[in-house]
Short mmCIF file of C-alpha atoms in Angstrom, two decimals:
data_model
loop_
_atom_site.label_atom_id
_atom_site.label_comp_id
_atom_site.label_asym_id
_atom_site.label_seq_id
_atom_site.Cartn_x
_atom_site.Cartn_y
_atom_site.Cartn_z
CA MET R 573 -67.17 20.72 34.08
CA ARG R 574 -69.95 22.80 32.70
CA ILE R 575 -69.53 26.68 32.75
CA THR R 576 -72.38 28.90 32.75
CA THR R 577 -72.54 32.07 30.56
CA PRO R 578 -75.07 34.84 30.13
CA SER R 579 -77.95 34.60 27.61
CA LEU R 580 -80.95 36.73 26.95
CA SER R 581 -84.44 35.69 28.08
CA PHE R 582 -87.72 37.62 27.69
CA LEU R 583 -87.50 41.10 29.21
CA ARG R 584 -84.39 40.17 31.12
CA PRO R 585 -81.10 41.25 29.45
CA TYR R 586 -79.30 38.28 30.91
CA ALA R 587 -79.97 34.84 32.02
CA TRP R 588 -77.79 31.81 32.34
CA ARG R 589 -77.26 29.05 29.63
CA PRO R 590 -74.49 26.28 29.93
CA LEU R 591 -71.72 26.22 27.46
CA GLU R 592 -69.83 23.03 26.51
CA GLY R 593 -66.96 22.23 24.29
CA ARG R 594 -63.76 23.77 23.63
CA ASN R 595 -64.90 27.39 23.87
CA ALA R 596 -66.79 26.94 27.29
CA ALA R 597 -64.24 28.99 29.06
CA TYR R 598 -65.20 32.07 27.04
CA LEU R 599 -67.92 34.26 28.25
CA ARG R 600 -70.71 34.93 25.42
CA PHE R 601 -73.87 36.90 25.25
CA TYR R 602 -76.76 35.46 23.47
CA HIS R 603 -79.29 38.07 22.41
CA LEU R 604 -82.93 37.65 22.04
CA ALA R 605 -83.72 38.09 18.48
CA ARG R 606 -86.52 40.41 17.19
CA PRO R 607 -87.68 38.24 14.07
CA GLN R 608 -90.26 40.84 13.29
CA LEU R 609 -87.39 43.18 12.23
CA ASP R 610 -86.44 40.64 9.51
CA ASP R 611 -90.01 40.25 8.57
CA SER R 612 -90.56 43.99 8.03
CA ASN R 613 -89.71 46.39 5.19
CA ALA R 614 -88.05 48.68 7.66
CA PRO R 615 -84.53 49.56 6.87
CA LYS R 616 -82.02 48.18 9.37
CA TYR R 617 -79.71 50.77 10.75
CA PRO R 618 -79.91 53.43 7.90
CA ARG R 619 -77.42 56.19 7.67
CA ILE R 620 -78.56 59.50 8.99
CA ARG R 621 -80.18 62.12 6.67
CA HIS R 622 -80.94 65.88 7.27
CA ASP R 623 -83.55 66.40 4.58
CA GLY R 624 -85.28 69.02 6.53
CA VAL R 625 -84.72 71.01 9.79
CA SER R 626 -83.01 68.53 12.33
CA MET R 627 -83.42 69.88 15.82
CA ARG R 628 -82.08 68.68 19.31
CA ILE R 629 -84.65 67.90 21.85
CA PRO R 630 -83.59 70.48 24.44
CA THR R 631 -83.54 73.07 21.59
CA PHE R 632 -87.21 71.90 20.75
CA ARG R 633 -88.39 72.23 24.17
CA GLU R 634 -86.94 75.74 24.58
CA LYS R 635 -88.06 77.04 21.35
CA TYR R 636 -91.67 75.88 21.68
CA LYS R 637 -92.22 76.14 25.24
CA HIS R 638 -94.71 78.98 24.79
CA VAL R 639 -96.90 76.82 22.20
CA GLU R 640 -100.44 77.08 23.49
CA THR R 641 -102.89 74.17 23.85
CA GLY R 642 -104.36 73.05 20.56
CA ALA R 643 -102.02 75.35 18.47
CA VAL R 644 -99.72 73.74 15.84
CA ALA R 645 -96.35 75.37 14.87
CA GLU R 646 -95.79 76.02 11.28
CA GLU R 647 -92.29 74.72 11.10
CA GLU R 648 -91.71 71.09 10.28
CA VAL R 649 -88.68 69.67 12.30
CA THR R 650 -87.01 66.15 12.82
CA LEU R 651 -86.16 64.91 16.20
CA HIS R 652 -83.97 61.85 17.11
CA GLY R 653 -83.94 60.02 20.36
CA ARG R 654 -84.46 56.81 22.19
CA VAL R 655 -88.00 55.61 22.89
CA GLN R 656 -88.82 55.47 26.53
CA TRP R 657 -92.28 54.17 26.43
CA ILE R 658 -94.95 53.75 23.63
CA ARG R 659 -98.77 53.66 24.09
CA ARG R 660 -101.34 52.56 21.55
CA ALA R 661 -104.70 54.17 21.65
CA GLY R 662 -106.41 52.06 19.36
CA SER R 663 -105.19 51.02 15.77
CA LYS R 664 -104.69 54.56 14.41
CA LEU R 665 -103.33 56.61 17.23
CA VAL R 666 -99.82 56.03 19.00
CA PHE R 667 -98.23 58.05 21.77
CA LEU R 668 -94.51 57.63 22.47
CA ASN R 669 -91.80 59.34 24.70
CA LEU R 670 -88.60 60.38 23.10
CA LYS R 671 -85.46 61.11 24.92
CA ALA R 672 -81.98 62.55 23.92
CA GLU R 673 -79.35 64.56 25.64
CA PHE R 674 -81.11 63.80 29.04
CA GLU R 675 -84.37 65.59 27.97
CA GLN R 676 -87.65 64.04 26.83
CA VAL R 677 -90.61 65.06 24.68
CA GLN R 678 -93.80 63.45 23.69
CA GLY R 679 -94.52 62.10 20.21
CA LEU R 680 -97.81 61.57 18.64
CA CYS R 681 -98.63 59.61 15.50
CA ASN R 682 -102.20 60.03 14.44
CA PHE R 683 -102.94 57.89 11.21
CA ARG R 684 -105.76 60.17 10.03
CA LYS R 685 -103.37 63.12 9.85
CA LEU R 686 -100.67 60.99 8.21
CA GLU R 687 -102.95 59.33 5.49
CA SER R 688 -102.53 62.29 3.25
CA THR R 689 -98.88 61.87 3.05
CA GLY R 690 -99.26 58.50 1.50
CA ALA R 691 -98.98 56.27 4.58
CA THR R 692 -100.97 53.17 4.45
CA LEU R 693 -102.95 51.77 7.43
CA ASP R 694 -100.88 48.38 7.11
CA ARG R 695 -97.56 50.31 7.23
CA PHE R 696 -98.73 52.34 10.31
CA LYS R 697 -99.79 49.32 12.11
CA GLU R 698 -96.44 47.52 11.11
CA LEU R 699 -94.52 50.42 12.52
CA SER R 700 -96.64 50.59 15.63
CA ARG R 701 -95.97 46.99 16.28
CA LEU R 702 -92.26 47.21 15.38
CA VAL R 703 -91.11 50.06 17.61
CA LYS R 704 -90.17 48.82 21.10
CA ARG R 705 -88.95 50.53 24.33
CA GLY R 706 -85.27 51.42 23.82
CA ASP R 707 -85.36 51.72 19.97
CA ILE R 708 -83.85 54.98 18.56
CA ILE R 709 -86.08 56.37 16.11
CA SER R 710 -86.50 59.72 14.22
CA VAL R 711 -89.83 61.71 14.18
CA THR R 712 -90.70 64.43 11.79
CA GLY R 713 -93.55 66.74 12.77
CA LYS R 714 -94.61 70.01 14.13
CA ALA R 715 -94.76 71.16 17.71
CA THR R 716 -98.22 71.33 19.44
CA ARG R 717 -99.54 70.93 23.10
CA THR R 718 -102.15 68.44 24.03
CA PRO R 719 -105.18 69.09 26.25
CA THR R 720 -103.28 67.70 29.17
CA GLY R 721 -100.65 70.48 28.70
CA GLU R 722 -97.79 68.26 27.36
CA LEU R 723 -95.64 69.59 24.72
CA THR R 724 -95.62 67.29 21.53
CA ILE R 725 -94.17 66.57 18.31
CA GLU R 726 -97.13 65.53 16.07
CA ALA R 727 -95.78 63.44 13.21
CA THR R 728 -96.34 64.66 9.70
CA ARG R 729 -94.55 61.44 8.40
CA LEU R 730 -94.29 57.95 9.63
CA PRO R 731 -91.35 57.74 12.15
CA GLU R 732 -88.25 56.05 10.98
CA LEU R 733 -86.52 53.38 12.99
CA MET R 734 -82.80 54.40 13.12
CA SER R 735 -81.29 51.68 15.52
CA PRO R 736 -83.47 48.81 16.97
CA THR R 737 -82.52 47.43 20.56
CA ILE R 738 -81.94 43.79 20.11
CA ALA R 739 -81.40 43.31 23.93
CA PRO R 740 -84.80 44.46 25.64
CA LEU R 741 -84.37 47.61 27.72
CA PRO R 742 -85.28 46.98 31.47
CA PHE R 743 -87.01 49.56 33.62
CA GLN R 744 -84.41 49.05 36.37
CA LEU R 745 -81.29 47.07 37.15
CA ALA R 746 -81.51 46.29 40.94
CA ASN R 747 -78.76 44.01 41.32
CA GLU R 748 -75.39 45.87 41.95
CA ASP R 749 -73.16 43.53 40.02
CA THR R 750 -75.57 43.67 37.13
CA ARG R 751 -75.56 47.41 37.03
CA ILE R 752 -71.74 47.54 36.85
CA GLN R 753 -71.48 44.81 34.16
CA LEU R 754 -74.17 46.51 32.14
CA ARG R 755 -73.06 50.08 32.89
CA HIS R 756 -74.35 51.34 29.56
CA VAL R 757 -77.86 49.95 30.27
CA ASP R 758 -77.74 51.34 33.93
CA MET R 759 -76.91 54.83 32.48
CA LEU R 760 -80.10 54.44 30.37
CA VAL R 761 -82.46 53.31 33.28
CA ASN R 762 -80.72 54.78 36.46
CA ARG R 763 -81.11 58.63 36.49
CA LYS R 764 -78.65 58.87 39.48
CA THR R 765 -76.00 56.93 37.67
CA ILE R 766 -75.83 59.15 34.67
CA ASP R 767 -76.39 62.36 36.70
CA THR R 768 -73.38 61.62 38.95
CA LEU R 769 -71.18 61.18 35.87
CA ARG R 770 -72.58 64.30 34.32
CA LEU R 771 -71.78 66.28 37.49
CA ARG R 772 -68.32 65.06 37.15
CA SER R 773 -68.18 66.63 33.68
CA TYR R 774 -69.58 69.81 34.83
CA ILE R 775 -67.07 69.99 37.69
CA ILE R 776 -64.19 69.40 35.42
CA ARG R 777 -65.35 72.20 33.15
CA TYR R 778 -65.83 74.42 36.28
CA MET R 779 -62.31 73.79 37.43
CA ARG R 780 -60.93 74.55 34.00
CA ASP R 781 -62.75 77.71 33.76
CA PHE R 782 -61.94 78.80 37.32
CA LEU R 783 -58.14 78.44 36.47
CA ASP R 784 -58.41 79.93 33.10
CA GLU R 785 -60.08 83.07 34.61
CA ARG R 786 -57.02 83.42 36.84
CA GLY R 787 -54.53 83.41 34.13
CA PHE R 788 -53.49 79.65 34.40
CA LEU R 789 -52.42 77.85 31.42
CA GLU R 790 -53.29 74.12 30.76
CA PHE R 791 -50.26 71.92 29.75
CA GLN R 792 -49.97 68.19 28.94
CA THR R 793 -47.06 66.22 30.48
CA PRO R 794 -45.76 62.71 29.87
CA ILE R 795 -47.68 59.80 31.14
CA LEU R 796 -45.02 57.37 30.12
CA ALA R 797 -41.51 57.57 31.41
CA ASP R 798 -38.55 55.48 32.38
CA HIS R 799 -39.24 56.29 36.09
CA THR R 800 -41.87 57.77 38.32
CA GLU R 801 -41.92 61.26 39.58
CA GLY R 802 -43.83 63.12 42.07
CA ALA R 803 -45.93 61.39 44.89
CA VAL R 804 -44.75 58.25 46.75
CA ALA R 805 -46.55 55.28 45.40
CA ARG R 806 -45.93 52.05 43.64
CA PRO R 807 -46.10 52.47 39.87
CA PHE R 808 -47.29 50.38 37.03
CA THR R 809 -44.42 49.23 34.88
CA ILE R 810 -44.81 48.13 31.13
CA ALA R 811 -42.43 47.00 28.44
CA GLY R 812 -41.78 49.26 25.48
CA THR R 813 -40.93 47.75 22.08
CA ASP R 814 -38.47 50.44 21.26
CA PHE R 815 -36.71 50.20 24.70
CA PRO R 816 -35.29 46.59 25.08
CA GLY R 817 -34.18 45.93 28.57
CA ARG R 818 -35.85 49.00 30.06
CA ASP R 819 -39.27 49.28 31.64
CA LEU R 820 -41.54 52.13 31.28
CA THR R 821 -43.72 53.45 34.04
CA LEU R 822 -47.06 55.04 34.13
CA ARG R 823 -46.93 58.30 35.97
CA ILE R 824 -48.33 58.62 39.47
CA ALA R 825 -48.33 62.33 39.50
CA PRO R 826 -47.46 65.22 36.90
CA GLU R 827 -45.83 67.28 39.65
CA LEU R 828 -42.18 67.23 38.76
CA TRP R 829 -42.98 67.92 35.01
CA LEU R 830 -45.13 70.82 35.87
CA LYS R 831 -42.60 72.41 38.16
CA ARG R 832 -40.20 72.09 35.24
CA LEU R 833 -42.70 74.27 33.12
CA VAL R 834 -42.40 76.83 35.86
CA VAL R 835 -38.77 76.84 35.57
CA GLY R 836 -39.11 77.31 31.93
CA GLY R 837 -41.21 80.52 32.39
CA VAL R 838 -44.80 79.25 32.68
CA ASP R 839 -45.56 81.07 35.96
CA LYS R 840 -49.10 79.83 36.26
CA VAL R 841 -49.77 76.26 34.92
CA PHE R 842 -52.00 73.44 35.55
CA GLU R 843 -52.95 69.99 34.23
CA LEU R 844 -56.10 67.99 34.54
CA GLY R 845 -55.61 64.35 33.63
CA PRO R 846 -55.10 60.72 34.50
CA ALA R 847 -52.61 59.35 37.07
CA PHE R 848 -52.02 55.79 37.99
CA ARG R 849 -50.96 53.99 41.17
CA ASN R 850 -50.36 50.40 41.50
CA GLU R 851 -52.04 49.96 44.80
CA GLY R 852 -55.24 48.66 46.42
CA ILE R 853 -58.78 49.26 45.52
CA ASP R 854 -61.28 50.43 48.15
CA LEU R 855 -64.26 52.87 48.44
CA THR R 856 -62.17 55.93 47.93
CA HIS R 857 -59.24 54.49 45.81
CA ASN R 858 -58.73 53.25 42.40
CA PRO R 859 -55.48 52.55 40.59
CA GLU R 860 -56.59 54.74 37.62
CA PHE R 861 -57.98 58.24 38.49
CA THR R 862 -58.06 61.85 37.49
CA THR R 863 -56.11 64.51 39.26
CA CYS R 864 -55.92 68.44 38.88
CA GLU R 865 -52.62 70.00 39.83
CA PHE R 866 -51.74 73.70 39.54
CA TYR R 867 -48.63 75.63 40.26
CA ASN R 868 -48.49 79.20 40.91
CA ALA R 869 -45.09 81.09 40.94
CA TYR R 870 -44.82 83.67 43.85
CA ALA R 871 -47.79 82.14 45.63
CA SER R 872 -47.51 81.44 49.50
CA LEU R 873 -49.28 78.91 51.51
CA ASP R 874 -51.97 81.50 52.55
CA ASP R 875 -52.55 82.36 49.01
CA LEU R 876 -53.17 78.53 48.16
CA ILE R 877 -55.48 78.39 51.18
CA ALA R 878 -57.50 81.44 50.04
CA LEU R 879 -57.61 80.01 46.35
CA THR R 880 -58.89 76.71 47.71
CA GLU R 881 -61.65 78.22 49.67
CA ASP R 882 -62.75 80.11 46.62
CA LEU R 883 -62.72 77.20 44.51
CA ILE R 884 -64.58 74.86 46.85
CA ARG R 885 -67.17 77.41 47.57
CA GLY R 886 -67.68 78.16 44.00
CA THR R 887 -67.86 74.51 43.12
CA ALA R 888 -70.47 73.88 45.70
CA GLU R 889 -72.66 76.73 44.65
CA HIS R 890 -72.27 75.74 40.95
CA CYS R 891 -73.04 71.94 41.76
CA GLN R 892 -76.04 73.05 43.66
CA LYS R 893 -77.52 75.11 40.81
CA LEU R 894 -77.13 72.26 38.54
CA ILE R 895 -78.77 69.80 40.91
CA ALA R 896 -81.56 72.28 41.32
CA THR R 897 -82.10 72.52 37.52
CA LYS R 898 -80.63 69.57 35.68
CA LEU R 899 -79.46 66.82 37.95
CA ASP R 900 -82.42 66.62 40.37
CA SER R 901 -81.85 62.87 41.23
CA LEU R 902 -78.82 64.01 43.35
CA PRO R 903 -79.10 65.25 46.84
CA ALA R 904 -78.96 68.95 47.64
CA ILE R 905 -75.83 70.51 48.82
CA ASP R 906 -75.64 72.59 51.86
CA VAL R 907 -73.76 75.57 50.27
CA ASP R 908 -73.30 77.26 53.52
CA ALA R 909 -71.02 74.55 54.97
CA PHE R 910 -68.58 75.60 52.33
CA ARG R 911 -68.56 79.38 52.63
CA GLY R 912 -65.50 79.48 54.76
CA PRO R 913 -62.98 80.50 56.05
CA PHE R 914 -62.33 76.72 57.08
CA THR R 915 -60.77 75.78 60.27
CA GLN R 916 -57.17 75.18 60.62
CA MET R 917 -55.33 72.66 62.86
CA GLU R 918 -51.33 72.69 63.01
CA PHE R 919 -50.07 69.23 62.88
CA ILE R 920 -47.81 68.83 65.65
CA PRO R 921 -49.36 71.09 68.31
CA SER R 922 -52.67 69.55 67.60
CA LEU R 923 -51.24 65.94 67.99
CA GLU R 924 -49.53 66.90 71.12
CA SER R 925 -52.55 68.20 72.67
CA SER R 926 -54.63 64.96 71.76
CA LEU R 927 -51.88 62.66 73.00
CA GLY R 928 -51.12 64.63 76.19
CA CYS R 929 -47.49 64.50 75.67
CA ARG R 930 -44.58 65.96 73.51
CA LEU R 931 -43.53 64.22 70.41
CA PRO R 932 -39.86 63.22 70.11
CA ASP R 933 -37.53 65.06 67.97
CA LEU R 934 -38.70 63.76 64.57
CA SER R 935 -35.52 64.65 63.00
CA SER R 936 -33.39 62.25 65.18
CA GLU R 937 -32.17 58.81 64.22
CA THR R 938 -34.43 57.24 66.62
CA ALA R 939 -37.63 59.05 65.95
CA ARG R 940 -39.40 56.18 64.51
CA GLU R 941 -38.68 53.92 67.55
CA ASP R 942 -39.45 56.63 69.86
CA LEU R 943 -42.84 57.68 68.30
CA ALA R 944 -43.83 53.83 68.34
CA ALA R 945 -43.11 53.62 71.98
CA ILE R 946 -45.41 56.59 72.50
CA LEU R 947 -48.18 55.08 70.50
CA GLU R 948 -47.89 51.68 72.53
CA SER R 949 -48.07 53.61 75.70
CA LYS R 950 -51.46 55.03 74.46
CA ASP R 951 -52.68 51.46 73.66
CA ILE R 952 -52.49 52.16 69.87
CA ALA R 953 -51.30 48.95 68.03
CA VAL R 954 -48.10 49.15 66.06
CA GLU R 955 -47.29 46.19 63.80
CA ARG R 956 -43.94 44.65 63.50
CA PRO R 957 -41.74 45.33 61.50
CA LEU R 958 -42.40 49.10 62.24
CA PRO R 959 -43.91 51.15 59.61
CA THR R 960 -41.94 54.12 58.30
CA LEU R 961 -42.00 57.39 60.37
CA PRO R 962 -44.17 59.26 57.93
CA GLN R 963 -46.55 56.23 57.91
CA LEU R 964 -46.88 56.40 61.68
CA LEU R 965 -47.43 60.03 61.76
CA ASP R 966 -50.16 59.73 59.07
CA ARG R 967 -52.01 56.98 61.25
CA LEU R 968 -51.97 59.53 64.05
CA SER R 969 -53.48 62.11 61.84
CA GLY R 970 -56.14 59.84 60.88
CA LEU R 971 -56.92 59.06 64.48
CA TYR R 972 -56.88 62.44 66.02
CA MET R 973 -57.21 65.10 63.43
CA GLU R 974 -59.08 64.08 60.38
CA PRO R 975 -62.24 63.14 62.22
CA HIS R 976 -62.69 66.78 63.05
CA SER R 977 -63.46 67.29 59.29
CA LEU R 978 -66.76 65.27 59.81
CA GLU R 979 -68.19 68.53 61.31
CA ALA R 980 -66.88 71.12 58.74
CA PRO R 981 -63.94 71.55 56.13
CA LEU R 982 -60.59 71.24 57.86
CA PHE R 983 -57.05 72.44 56.95
CA ILE R 984 -54.32 70.57 58.68
CA THR R 985 -51.23 72.47 58.23
CA ASN R 986 -47.37 72.47 58.78
CA HIS R 987 -46.79 68.55 58.69
CA PRO R 988 -43.41 67.23 59.97
CA MET R 989 -40.90 67.85 57.17
CA CYS R 990 -40.37 63.93 56.82
CA MET R 991 -44.04 63.72 55.51
CA SER R 992 -43.20 66.29 52.65
CA PRO R 993 -39.99 65.81 51.00
CA LEU R 994 -40.88 68.12 48.00
CA SER R 995 -42.19 71.18 50.15
CA LYS R 996 -40.19 74.00 51.73
CA SER R 997 -39.54 73.69 55.46
CA PHE R 998 -38.95 75.72 58.59
CA MET R 999 -38.59 75.39 62.29
CA CYS R 1000 -41.90 75.65 63.97
CA PRO R 1001 -41.56 78.49 66.80
CA LYS R 1002 -44.04 76.55 69.02
CA THR R 1003 -42.68 73.19 69.01
CA GLY R 1004 -39.03 73.56 67.90
CA GLN R 1005 -39.56 70.89 65.26
CA ALA R 1006 -38.69 71.00 61.44
CA VAL R 1007 -42.15 71.27 59.57
CA SER R 1008 -43.21 71.80 56.17
CA ALA R 1009 -45.13 74.71 54.47
CA ARG R 1010 -47.87 72.43 53.67
CA THR R 1011 -51.61 71.99 54.28
CA GLU R 1012 -54.19 69.17 53.57
CA LEU R 1013 -57.94 69.99 53.13
CA PHE R 1014 -60.16 67.44 54.63
CA VAL R 1015 -63.87 67.21 54.17
CA ARG R 1016 -66.24 64.75 55.83
CA GLY R 1017 -63.25 62.59 56.92
CA ARG R 1018 -61.64 62.36 53.51
CA GLU R 1019 -58.66 64.16 52.03
CA LEU R 1020 -59.78 66.54 49.38
CA ALA R 1021 -56.77 68.56 48.41
CA ASN R 1022 -52.83 68.76 49.24
CA MET R 1023 -50.98 72.02 48.77
CA TYR R 1024 -47.62 73.29 49.73
CA GLU R 1025 -44.86 75.81 48.95
CA GLU R 1026 -42.38 74.04 46.82
CA GLU R 1027 -38.75 73.38 47.68
CA ASN R 1028 -36.65 75.31 45.09
CA ASP R 1029 -33.41 74.95 46.75
CA PRO R 1030 -31.46 72.16 44.78
CA ALA R 1031 -29.10 71.19 47.65
CA ALA R 1032 -32.02 71.07 50.07
CA GLN R 1033 -34.18 69.05 47.64
CA ARG R 1034 -31.41 66.49 46.98
CA GLN R 1035 -30.94 66.05 50.80
CA LYS R 1036 -34.67 65.67 51.31
CA PHE R 1037 -34.67 62.90 48.57
CA LEU R 1038 -31.98 61.11 50.62
CA ASP R 1039 -33.89 61.57 53.89
CA GLN R 1040 -37.03 59.99 52.08
CA ALA R 1041 -34.97 57.21 51.01
CA LYS R 1042 -33.63 56.78 54.51
CA HIS R 1043 -37.14 56.52 55.94
CA ARG R 1044 -38.06 53.82 53.47
CA LEU R 1045 -34.83 52.00 53.87
CA PRO R 1046 -36.01 49.63 56.77
CA LEU R 1047 -38.88 48.32 54.62
CA ASN R 1048 -36.40 47.65 51.62
CA PRO R 1049 -32.95 47.27 52.93
CA ASP R 1050 -31.46 45.80 49.88
CA GLY R 1051 -33.08 48.21 47.64
CA PRO R 1052 -31.21 51.01 45.86
CA VAL R 1053 -31.31 54.48 46.97
CA ILE R 1054 -32.71 56.35 43.75
CA ILE R 1055 -32.68 60.18 43.44
CA ASP R 1056 -34.09 62.18 40.73
CA GLU R 1057 -30.93 64.00 39.61
CA SER R 1058 -32.66 65.32 36.45
CA TYR R 1059 -35.32 67.28 38.64
CA VAL R 1060 -32.53 68.60 40.88
CA GLN R 1061 -30.52 69.70 37.90
CA ALA R 1062 -33.72 71.59 36.77
CA LEU R 1063 -33.98 73.36 39.98
CA GLU R 1064 -30.39 74.64 39.40
CA SER R 1065 -31.87 76.65 36.55
CA GLY R 1066 -34.06 78.55 39.08
CA LEU R 1067 -37.50 77.67 40.23
CA PRO R 1068 -39.14 80.80 41.46
CA PRO R 1069 -40.95 80.60 44.98
CA THR R 1070 -43.98 78.65 44.00
CA GLY R 1071 -47.15 77.31 45.46
CA GLY R 1072 -48.54 73.94 44.33
CA TRP R 1073 -51.77 72.26 44.76
CA GLY R 1074 -53.35 68.94 43.90
CA CYS R 1075 -56.85 67.44 44.10
CA GLY R 1076 -58.37 64.20 42.97
CA ILE R 1077 -61.27 64.81 40.66
CA GLU R 1078 -63.29 61.60 41.87
CA ARG R 1079 -63.05 62.90 45.60
CA LEU R 1080 -64.76 66.18 44.43
CA VAL R 1081 -67.38 64.37 42.52
CA MET R 1082 -68.10 61.93 45.59
CA LEU R 1083 -68.35 65.03 47.88
CA PHE R 1084 -70.86 66.93 45.87
CA SER R 1085 -72.83 63.92 44.40
CA GLY R 1086 -73.33 62.17 47.56
CA ALA R 1087 -71.85 59.10 46.10
CA SER R 1088 -70.42 56.52 48.76
CA ARG R 1089 -67.96 54.85 46.38
CA ILE R 1090 -65.39 56.00 43.96
CA SER R 1091 -66.75 53.55 41.41
CA GLU R 1092 -70.02 55.66 41.05
CA CYS R 1093 -67.85 58.49 39.95
CA LEU R 1094 -66.02 56.50 37.13
CA SER R 1095 -67.71 55.93 33.83
CA PHE R 1096 -67.38 52.31 33.97
CA GLY R 1097 -66.46 51.72 37.65
CA ASN R 1098 -63.16 50.77 39.27
CA LEU R 1099 -60.44 48.57 37.85
CA LYS R 1100 -62.13 45.41 39.02
CA ASN R 1101 -65.35 46.29 37.41
CA VAL R 1102 -63.49 47.26 34.13
CA MET R 1103 -61.66 43.73 34.03
CA GLY R 1104 -64.97 42.02 34.75
CA MET R 1105 -66.43 43.55 31.74
CA SER R 1106 -64.06 41.98 29.49
CA THR R 1107 -65.75 39.32 27.31
CA LEU R 1108 -63.35 37.48 24.86
CA ARG R 1109 -64.28 34.63 22.61
CA ALA R 1110 -62.13 32.73 20.13
CA VAL R 1111 -63.68 32.79 16.74
CA PRO R 1112 -62.12 30.85 13.62
CA VAL R 1113 -60.72 33.13 10.90
CA PRO R 1114 -63.04 32.47 7.86
CA GLU R 1115 -61.26 30.89 4.90
CA PRO R 1116 -61.29 33.20 1.79
CA SER R 1117 -64.01 32.43 -0.57
CA GLU R 1118 -63.32 31.46 -4.29
CA ALA R 1119 -64.74 34.77 -5.44
CA THR R 1120 -62.74 36.65 -2.97
CA SER R 1121 -59.48 34.89 -4.03
CA LYS R 1122 -60.09 35.64 -7.63
CA LYS R 1123 -60.85 39.23 -6.87
CA GLY R 1124 -57.26 39.66 -5.38
CA GLN R 1125 -55.56 38.12 -8.45
#
């Protein structure tokens, strides 16, 4: 069997070439060589030097933005960047476009003005022929403005080739698979790709500043542990060399660690970092993602709602300013839609209104079967074996309440107690059901943030852990009932009344960038994309030469 693997062809980064033999199963890239580089006297990948004044392109554009047409600045500076295009006007005049830090500037090389520096016409022509789109070069010169009004650096020395591109830089990557596999190239040629990722960085910085201004401290908590803590999800397990016979897990949430910090006296704490869930991949989910969680001692649910409205409104305004000035490939944001206050819907009353009937006692032993019967009476399909009670309630939320967030941001509040084992609970005066002091924020049909008043009664928390295990028991009747006693013991040292909040960063980026897939908000796409990028090739280990062997003696 012949296996095809990528190779380079003219002006296309990858074409297909058959591989045969023992290594046929290994994916290999064959790059189009630029033999003219070997034939030239240009140094190959020289070390960076700062002989004079080295300047960033954004700084150059800001400093010399008032240079008049025909005027030449006195200061000689050096710019570094990637060539976007090059245009030759005869044999003695070359224009090029240089880009770095997402900004561009025009470069001008006029041989008549370089001749006095010792540059020869042959060397000028050679460099003009050598430099290609995508090459990284340095240009030393002075700021001027051309008759067309373009701010320009006019070279006073021959430009230096710093890092040539062996693979030709295309003008676009239209195929989606190619864009993901060549993400680094896509960032260079697709402005929206890199602007989305830049917006992600700005959002993270804004959130950190927002929390810092309100007195929160950022802590790092364990990513590896011998068990998962926090949210209900399937973890990734790995083997640790120093822990024979025991599996380690990647965290699915930092929640319980952060609440231990509140017990330890850190009244306002947050963490912004990775979390992992061994679950499926779709448009809005990836097994590896970034979450922001904060915990605020003595904050009520109303406090969390108000803080959330401030954060979302501020983030929307901040992102719109960036889109209007720096990230203009992204769609504009309707800031007025996020000004608040946001609509609130109580879970059980709203659901009963939509269904046209009362829900069963959700604390009873038969609640799952009773609720399933109601769903089937409303022609809502229920698979067998029955899902858990929280899963059935979550499905009803998706059918009847979450769609209201398509019109405007929506808080769904006071979920049934069985859906929130880590939050405080109370009896709803309207329905007589046990509900949680919890709310979820939905925007455009997607969950954006989750927040609740934390359960701080050790006995109540232990019982809620038991109830949680009971709800999951039908799906795994032979599985052990596991309770995190170490966390319950931490509560025995006294957790103050605390409001907790969590938000997925990628969801925020999707909202404010207009991205339709979570993979667009991750530097190298989702986990499938990342795994598809792996290109491994078996290579023989070279035998030590005779000279090398003698040197080691």
